Tab-separated table of C-alpha atoms and ligand atoms in Angstrom:
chain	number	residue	atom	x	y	z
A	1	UNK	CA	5.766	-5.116	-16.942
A	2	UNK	CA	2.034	-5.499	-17.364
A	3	UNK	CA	-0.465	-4.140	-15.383
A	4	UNK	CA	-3.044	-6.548	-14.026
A	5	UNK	CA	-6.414	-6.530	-12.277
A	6	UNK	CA	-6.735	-3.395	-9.637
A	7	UNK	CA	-6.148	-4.848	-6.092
A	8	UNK	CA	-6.425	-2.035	-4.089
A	9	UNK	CA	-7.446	1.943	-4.421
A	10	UNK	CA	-6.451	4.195	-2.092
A	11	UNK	CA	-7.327	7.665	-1.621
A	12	UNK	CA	-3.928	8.881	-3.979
A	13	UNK	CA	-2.430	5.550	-5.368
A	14	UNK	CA	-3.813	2.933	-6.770
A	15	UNK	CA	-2.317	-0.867	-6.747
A	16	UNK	CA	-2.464	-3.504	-9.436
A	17	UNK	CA	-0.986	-7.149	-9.554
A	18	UNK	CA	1.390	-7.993	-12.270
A	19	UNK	CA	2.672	-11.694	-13.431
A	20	UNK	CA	4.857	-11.685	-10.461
A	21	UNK	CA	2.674	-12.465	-7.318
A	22	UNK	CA	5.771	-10.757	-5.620
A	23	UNK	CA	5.467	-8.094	-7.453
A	24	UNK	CA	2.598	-5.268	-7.885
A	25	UNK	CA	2.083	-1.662	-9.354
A	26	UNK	CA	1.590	1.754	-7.285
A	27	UNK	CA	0.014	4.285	-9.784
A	28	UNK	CA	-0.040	7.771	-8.294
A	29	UNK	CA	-3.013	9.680	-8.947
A	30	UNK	CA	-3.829	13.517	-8.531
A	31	UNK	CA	-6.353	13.223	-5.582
A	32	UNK	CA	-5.348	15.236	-2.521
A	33	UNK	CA	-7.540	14.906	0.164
A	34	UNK	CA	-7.655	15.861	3.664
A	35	UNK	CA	-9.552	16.004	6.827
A	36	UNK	CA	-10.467	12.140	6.256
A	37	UNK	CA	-11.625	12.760	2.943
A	38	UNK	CA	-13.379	15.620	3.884
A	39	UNK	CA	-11.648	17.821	1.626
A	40	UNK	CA	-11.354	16.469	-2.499
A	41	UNK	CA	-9.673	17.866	-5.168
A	42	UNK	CA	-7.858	17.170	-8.158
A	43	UNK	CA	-4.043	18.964	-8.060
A	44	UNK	CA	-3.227	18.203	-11.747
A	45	UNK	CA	0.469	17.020	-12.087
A	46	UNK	CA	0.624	15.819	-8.322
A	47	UNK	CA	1.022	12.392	-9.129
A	48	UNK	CA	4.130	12.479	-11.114
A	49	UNK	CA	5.885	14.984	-8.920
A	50	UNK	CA	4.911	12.798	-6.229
A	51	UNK	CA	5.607	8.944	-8.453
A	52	UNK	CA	9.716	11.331	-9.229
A	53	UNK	CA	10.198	12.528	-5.449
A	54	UNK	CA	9.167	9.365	-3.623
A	55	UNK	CA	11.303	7.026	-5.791
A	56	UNK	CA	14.561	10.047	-5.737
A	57	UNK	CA	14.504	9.403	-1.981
A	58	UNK	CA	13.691	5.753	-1.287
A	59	UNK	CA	16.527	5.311	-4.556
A	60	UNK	CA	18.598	7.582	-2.071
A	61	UNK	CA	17.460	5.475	1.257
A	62	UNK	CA	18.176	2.492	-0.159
A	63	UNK	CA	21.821	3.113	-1.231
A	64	UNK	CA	21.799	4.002	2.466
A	65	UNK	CA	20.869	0.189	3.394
A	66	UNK	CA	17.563	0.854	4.342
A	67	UNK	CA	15.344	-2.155	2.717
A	68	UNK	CA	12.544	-0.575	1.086
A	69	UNK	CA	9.543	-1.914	-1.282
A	70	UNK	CA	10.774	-0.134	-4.739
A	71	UNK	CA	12.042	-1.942	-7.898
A	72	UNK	CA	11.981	0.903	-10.018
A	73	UNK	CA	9.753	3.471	-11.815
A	74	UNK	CA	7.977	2.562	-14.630
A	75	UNK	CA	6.695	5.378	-16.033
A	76	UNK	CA	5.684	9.083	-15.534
A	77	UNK	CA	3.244	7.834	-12.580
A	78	UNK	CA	3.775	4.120	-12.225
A	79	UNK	CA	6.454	2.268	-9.944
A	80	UNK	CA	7.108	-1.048	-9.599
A	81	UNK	CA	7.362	-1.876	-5.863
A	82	UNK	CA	7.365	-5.573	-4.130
A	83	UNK	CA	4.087	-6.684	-2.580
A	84	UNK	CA	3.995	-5.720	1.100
A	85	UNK	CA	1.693	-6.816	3.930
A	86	UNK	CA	1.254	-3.471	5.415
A	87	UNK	CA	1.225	-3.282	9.203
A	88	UNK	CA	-2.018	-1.460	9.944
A	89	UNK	CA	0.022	1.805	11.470
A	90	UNK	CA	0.902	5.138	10.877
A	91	UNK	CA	4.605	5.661	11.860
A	92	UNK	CA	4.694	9.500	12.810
A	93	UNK	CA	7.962	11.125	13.391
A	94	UNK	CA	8.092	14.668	14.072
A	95	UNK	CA	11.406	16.905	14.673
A	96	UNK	CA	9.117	20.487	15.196
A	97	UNK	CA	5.813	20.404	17.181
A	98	UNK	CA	2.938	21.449	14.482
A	99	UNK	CA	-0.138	19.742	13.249
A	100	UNK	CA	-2.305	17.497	15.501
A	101	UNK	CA	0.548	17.322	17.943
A	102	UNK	CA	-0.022	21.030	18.864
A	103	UNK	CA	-3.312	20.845	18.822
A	104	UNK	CA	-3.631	17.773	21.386
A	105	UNK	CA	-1.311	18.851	23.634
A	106	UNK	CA	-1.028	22.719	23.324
A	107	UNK	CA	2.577	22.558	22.452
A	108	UNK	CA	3.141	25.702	20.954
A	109	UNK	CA	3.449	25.632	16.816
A	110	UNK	CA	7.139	25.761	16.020
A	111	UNK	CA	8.516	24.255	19.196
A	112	UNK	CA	11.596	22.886	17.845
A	113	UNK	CA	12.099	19.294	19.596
A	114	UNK	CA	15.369	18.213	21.849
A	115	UNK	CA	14.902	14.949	20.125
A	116	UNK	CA	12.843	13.130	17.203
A	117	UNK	CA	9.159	12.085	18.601
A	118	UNK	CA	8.105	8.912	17.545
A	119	UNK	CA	4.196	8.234	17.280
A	120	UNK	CA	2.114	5.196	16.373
A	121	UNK	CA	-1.607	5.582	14.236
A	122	UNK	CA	-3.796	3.089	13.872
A	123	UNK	CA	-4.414	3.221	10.168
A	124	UNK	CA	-8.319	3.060	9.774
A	125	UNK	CA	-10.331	5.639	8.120
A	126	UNK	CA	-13.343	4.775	9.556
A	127	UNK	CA	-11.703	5.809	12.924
A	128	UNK	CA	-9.495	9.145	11.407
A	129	UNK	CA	-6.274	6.803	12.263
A	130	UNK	CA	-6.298	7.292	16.285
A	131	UNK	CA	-2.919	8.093	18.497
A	132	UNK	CA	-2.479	4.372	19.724
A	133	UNK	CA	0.955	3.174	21.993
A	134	UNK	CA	3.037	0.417	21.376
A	135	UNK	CA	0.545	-1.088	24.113
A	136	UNK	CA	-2.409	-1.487	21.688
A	137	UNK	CA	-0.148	-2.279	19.289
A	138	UNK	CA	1.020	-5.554	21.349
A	139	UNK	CA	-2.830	-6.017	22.477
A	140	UNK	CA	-4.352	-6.244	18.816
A	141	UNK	CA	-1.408	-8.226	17.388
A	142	UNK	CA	-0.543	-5.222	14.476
A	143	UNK	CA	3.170	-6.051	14.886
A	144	UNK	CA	5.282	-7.650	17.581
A	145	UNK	CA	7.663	-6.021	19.781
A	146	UNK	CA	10.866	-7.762	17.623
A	147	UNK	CA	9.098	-6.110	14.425
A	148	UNK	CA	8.513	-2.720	16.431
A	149	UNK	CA	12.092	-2.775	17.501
A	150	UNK	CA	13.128	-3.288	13.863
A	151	UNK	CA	10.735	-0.307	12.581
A	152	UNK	CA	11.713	1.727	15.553
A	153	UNK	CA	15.568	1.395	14.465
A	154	UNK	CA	14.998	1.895	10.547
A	155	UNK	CA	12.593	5.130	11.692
A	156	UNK	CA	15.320	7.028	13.119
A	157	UNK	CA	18.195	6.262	10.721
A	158	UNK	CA	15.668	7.432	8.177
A	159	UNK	CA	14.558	10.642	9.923
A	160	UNK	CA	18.503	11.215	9.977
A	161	UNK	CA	18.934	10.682	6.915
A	162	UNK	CA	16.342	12.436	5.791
A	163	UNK	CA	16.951	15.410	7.912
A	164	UNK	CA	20.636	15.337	6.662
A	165	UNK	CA	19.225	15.443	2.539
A	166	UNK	CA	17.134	18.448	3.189
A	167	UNK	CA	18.928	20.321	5.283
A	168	UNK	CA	21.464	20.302	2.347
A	169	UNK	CA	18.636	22.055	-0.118
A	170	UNK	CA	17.638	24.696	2.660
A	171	UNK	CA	14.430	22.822	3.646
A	172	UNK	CA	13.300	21.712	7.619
A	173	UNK	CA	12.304	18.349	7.846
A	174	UNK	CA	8.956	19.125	10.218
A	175	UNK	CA	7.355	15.784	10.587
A	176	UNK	CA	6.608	12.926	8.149
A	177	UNK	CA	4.506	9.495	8.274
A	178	UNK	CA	5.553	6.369	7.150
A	179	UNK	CA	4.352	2.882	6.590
A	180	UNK	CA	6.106	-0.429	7.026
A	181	UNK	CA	5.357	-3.798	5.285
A	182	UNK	CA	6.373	-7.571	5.385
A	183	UNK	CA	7.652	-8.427	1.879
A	184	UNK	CA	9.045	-11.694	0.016
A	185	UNK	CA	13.102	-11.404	-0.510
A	186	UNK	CA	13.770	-13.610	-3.388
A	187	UNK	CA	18.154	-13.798	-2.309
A	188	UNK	CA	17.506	-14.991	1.366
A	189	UNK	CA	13.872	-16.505	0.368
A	190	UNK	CA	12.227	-14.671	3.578
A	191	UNK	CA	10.461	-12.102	4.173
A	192	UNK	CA	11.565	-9.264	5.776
A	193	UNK	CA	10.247	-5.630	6.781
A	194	UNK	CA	10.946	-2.885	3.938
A	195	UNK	CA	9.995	0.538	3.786
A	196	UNK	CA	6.354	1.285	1.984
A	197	UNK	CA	4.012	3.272	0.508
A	198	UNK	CA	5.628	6.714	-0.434
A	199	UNK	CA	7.613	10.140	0.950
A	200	UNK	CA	6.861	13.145	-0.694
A	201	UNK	CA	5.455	16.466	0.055
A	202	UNK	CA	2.434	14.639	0.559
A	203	UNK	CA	3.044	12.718	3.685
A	204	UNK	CA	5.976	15.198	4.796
A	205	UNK	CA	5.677	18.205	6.216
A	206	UNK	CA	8.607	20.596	4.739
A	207	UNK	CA	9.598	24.000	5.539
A	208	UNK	CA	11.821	26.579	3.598
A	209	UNK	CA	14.736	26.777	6.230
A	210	UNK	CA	14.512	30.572	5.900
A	211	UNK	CA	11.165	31.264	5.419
A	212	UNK	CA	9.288	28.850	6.663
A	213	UNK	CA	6.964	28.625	3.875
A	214	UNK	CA	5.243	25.590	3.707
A	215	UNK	CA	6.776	23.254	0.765
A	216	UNK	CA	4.030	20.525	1.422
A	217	UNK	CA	0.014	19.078	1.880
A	218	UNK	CA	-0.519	21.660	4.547
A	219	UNK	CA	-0.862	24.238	0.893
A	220	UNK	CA	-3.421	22.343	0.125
A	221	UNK	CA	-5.210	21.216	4.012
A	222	UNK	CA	-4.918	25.217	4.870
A	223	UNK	CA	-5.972	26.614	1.357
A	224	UNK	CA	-2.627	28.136	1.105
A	225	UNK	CA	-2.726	27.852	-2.880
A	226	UNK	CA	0.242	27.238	-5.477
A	227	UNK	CA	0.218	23.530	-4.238
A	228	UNK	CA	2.347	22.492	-7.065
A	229	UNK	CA	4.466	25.176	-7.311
A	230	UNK	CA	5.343	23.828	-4.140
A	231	UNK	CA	6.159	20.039	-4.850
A	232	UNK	CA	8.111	21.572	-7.904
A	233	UNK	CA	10.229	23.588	-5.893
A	234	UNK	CA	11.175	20.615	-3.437
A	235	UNK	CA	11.919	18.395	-7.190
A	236	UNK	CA	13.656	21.196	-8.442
A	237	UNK	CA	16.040	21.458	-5.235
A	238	UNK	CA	16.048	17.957	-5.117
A	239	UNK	CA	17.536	17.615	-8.690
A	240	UNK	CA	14.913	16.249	-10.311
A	241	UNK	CA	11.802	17.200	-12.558
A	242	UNK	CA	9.323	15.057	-14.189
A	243	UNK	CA	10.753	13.478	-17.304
A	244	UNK	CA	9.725	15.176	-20.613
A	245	UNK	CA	8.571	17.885	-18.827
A	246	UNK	CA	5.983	19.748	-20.507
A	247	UNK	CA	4.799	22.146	-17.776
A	248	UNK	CA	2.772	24.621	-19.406
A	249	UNK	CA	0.865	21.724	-21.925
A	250	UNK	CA	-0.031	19.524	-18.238
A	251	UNK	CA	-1.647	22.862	-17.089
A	252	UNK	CA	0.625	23.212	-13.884
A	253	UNK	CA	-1.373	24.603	-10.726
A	254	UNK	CA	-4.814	23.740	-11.522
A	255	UNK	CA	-6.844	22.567	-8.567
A	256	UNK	CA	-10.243	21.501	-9.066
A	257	UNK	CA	-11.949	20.643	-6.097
A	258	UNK	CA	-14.298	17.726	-5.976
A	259	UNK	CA	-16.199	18.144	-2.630
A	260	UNK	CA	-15.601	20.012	0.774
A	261	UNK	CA	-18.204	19.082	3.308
A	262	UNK	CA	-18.029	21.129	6.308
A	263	UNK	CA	-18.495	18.590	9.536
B	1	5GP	P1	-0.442	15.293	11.902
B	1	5GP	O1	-0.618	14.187	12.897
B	1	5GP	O2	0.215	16.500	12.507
B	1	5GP	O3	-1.694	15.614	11.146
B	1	5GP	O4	0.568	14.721	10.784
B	1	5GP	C1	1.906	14.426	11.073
B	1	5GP	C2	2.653	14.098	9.794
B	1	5GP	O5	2.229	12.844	9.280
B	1	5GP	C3	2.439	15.105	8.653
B	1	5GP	O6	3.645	15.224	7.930
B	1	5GP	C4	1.376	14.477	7.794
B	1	5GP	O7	1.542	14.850	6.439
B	1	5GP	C5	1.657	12.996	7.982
B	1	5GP	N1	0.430	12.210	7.981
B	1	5GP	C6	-0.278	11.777	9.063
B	1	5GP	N2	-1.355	11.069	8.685
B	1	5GP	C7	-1.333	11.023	7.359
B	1	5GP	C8	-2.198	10.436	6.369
B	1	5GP	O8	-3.197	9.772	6.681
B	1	5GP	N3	-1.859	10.641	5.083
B	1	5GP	C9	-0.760	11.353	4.714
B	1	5GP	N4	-0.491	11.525	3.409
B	1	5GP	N5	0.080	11.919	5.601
B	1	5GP	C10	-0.209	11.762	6.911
């Protein structure tokens, strides 16, 4: 499949068309950033940890019936996905209070919830992606309340799902974000709602079930160190490793950061 013009860049993928106007490619680069691009750096080999785990589980999702955007991985970094419109939210599901949730409502960190939280962004950068309700959601027209229901269903069977795959490699499913698009179904000729963008360590937050040591993006957000050491310990227990795996020529581990402006 070859790659087009670019038609989008994003702060860690990057999307060009193909022949297909169905059809587009999500390249996965080694930006991490944080703190609304506050924080920069380059985490050399993050993109094809991240282009290995996200396709293991939507592969794994989608046996499951859950309709996401993949075709298949291309290459080392590239997958091709179907074109989505992406709904302009943030999908936040979290199963232990951490993050911004304890820090907006005092929950203590750790407070292991009775039942899965669901929360809704409003994906703009300009704005940090603001807590909005289904409300605003309804006001501004970002998705109607059939589409919500739909998202709201597929959410929680993947959380479960989810939940159920890494309990089984000794990791705690904290929270996670996802993103939901409208996409072109060539069998029924509709379009329909399928999973988007990507899960990996990088939208996930994963804990060692013993431990607790952080297995994710918080490595990086908090300075932790050994980033991807990390996200090669969640592929390695997940069964998978980058293809042709050359760990010591890629230079494993080596963060160079780009820019950290203090506010
Ligand atoms: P929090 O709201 O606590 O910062 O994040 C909750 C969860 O959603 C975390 O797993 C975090 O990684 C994910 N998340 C929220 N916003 C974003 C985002 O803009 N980008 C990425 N990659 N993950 C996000």
């Amino acid at each position: 499949m070859n790659k087009g013009n670019k038609l989008y860049e994003g702060k860690a993928k990057i999307i060009y068309e193909t022949k297909d106007k169905n059809l587009v490619i999500q390249h996965f680069k080694d930006d991490a950033t944080a703190f609304n691009n506050l924080k920069k750096a380059k985490v050399e080999g993050k993109g094809v940890l991240n282009n290995r785990i996200s396709e293991h589980i939507l592969t794994n999702l989608s046996q499951c019936g859950v309709k996401t955007h993949l075709v298949k991985r291309l290459n080392m970094r590239e997958q091709l996905i179907k074109k989505a419109e992406i709904f302009p939210i943030e999908f936040i599901v979290r199963n232990i209070a951490t993050g911004s949730l304890t820090k907006r409502l005092g929950i203590p960190d750790g407070t292991q919830l009775e039942n899965p939280l669901l929360e809704y962004c409003y994906k703009k950068d300009e704005l940090s992606d603001p807590l909005i309700s289904k409300e605003h959601i309804y006001t501004f027209g970002w998705a109607s309340k059939k589409e919500i229901e739909i998202i709201d269903n597929m959410t929680r069977r993947i959380n479960d799902l989810l939940t159920g795959m890494f309990r089984a490699i000794g990791i705690k499913l904290v929270d996670f974000k996802l993103e939901y698009g409208k996409a072109w179904n060539k069998d029924t000729e509709m379009r329909e709602i399928v999973l988007a963008d990507e899960i990996s360590p990088d939208t996930c937050r994963l804990w060692d079930a013993k431990t607790e040591k952080k297995l994710d993006k918080d490595r990086f957000r908090k300075d932790l160190g050994n980033i991807i050491q990390a996200y090669q310990e969640v592929a390695r227990r997940l069964g998978i490793m980058p293809e042709e795996t050359n760990i010591s020529e890629v230079n494993f581990g080596k963060t160079i950061p780009i820019k950290f402006k203090k506010k």
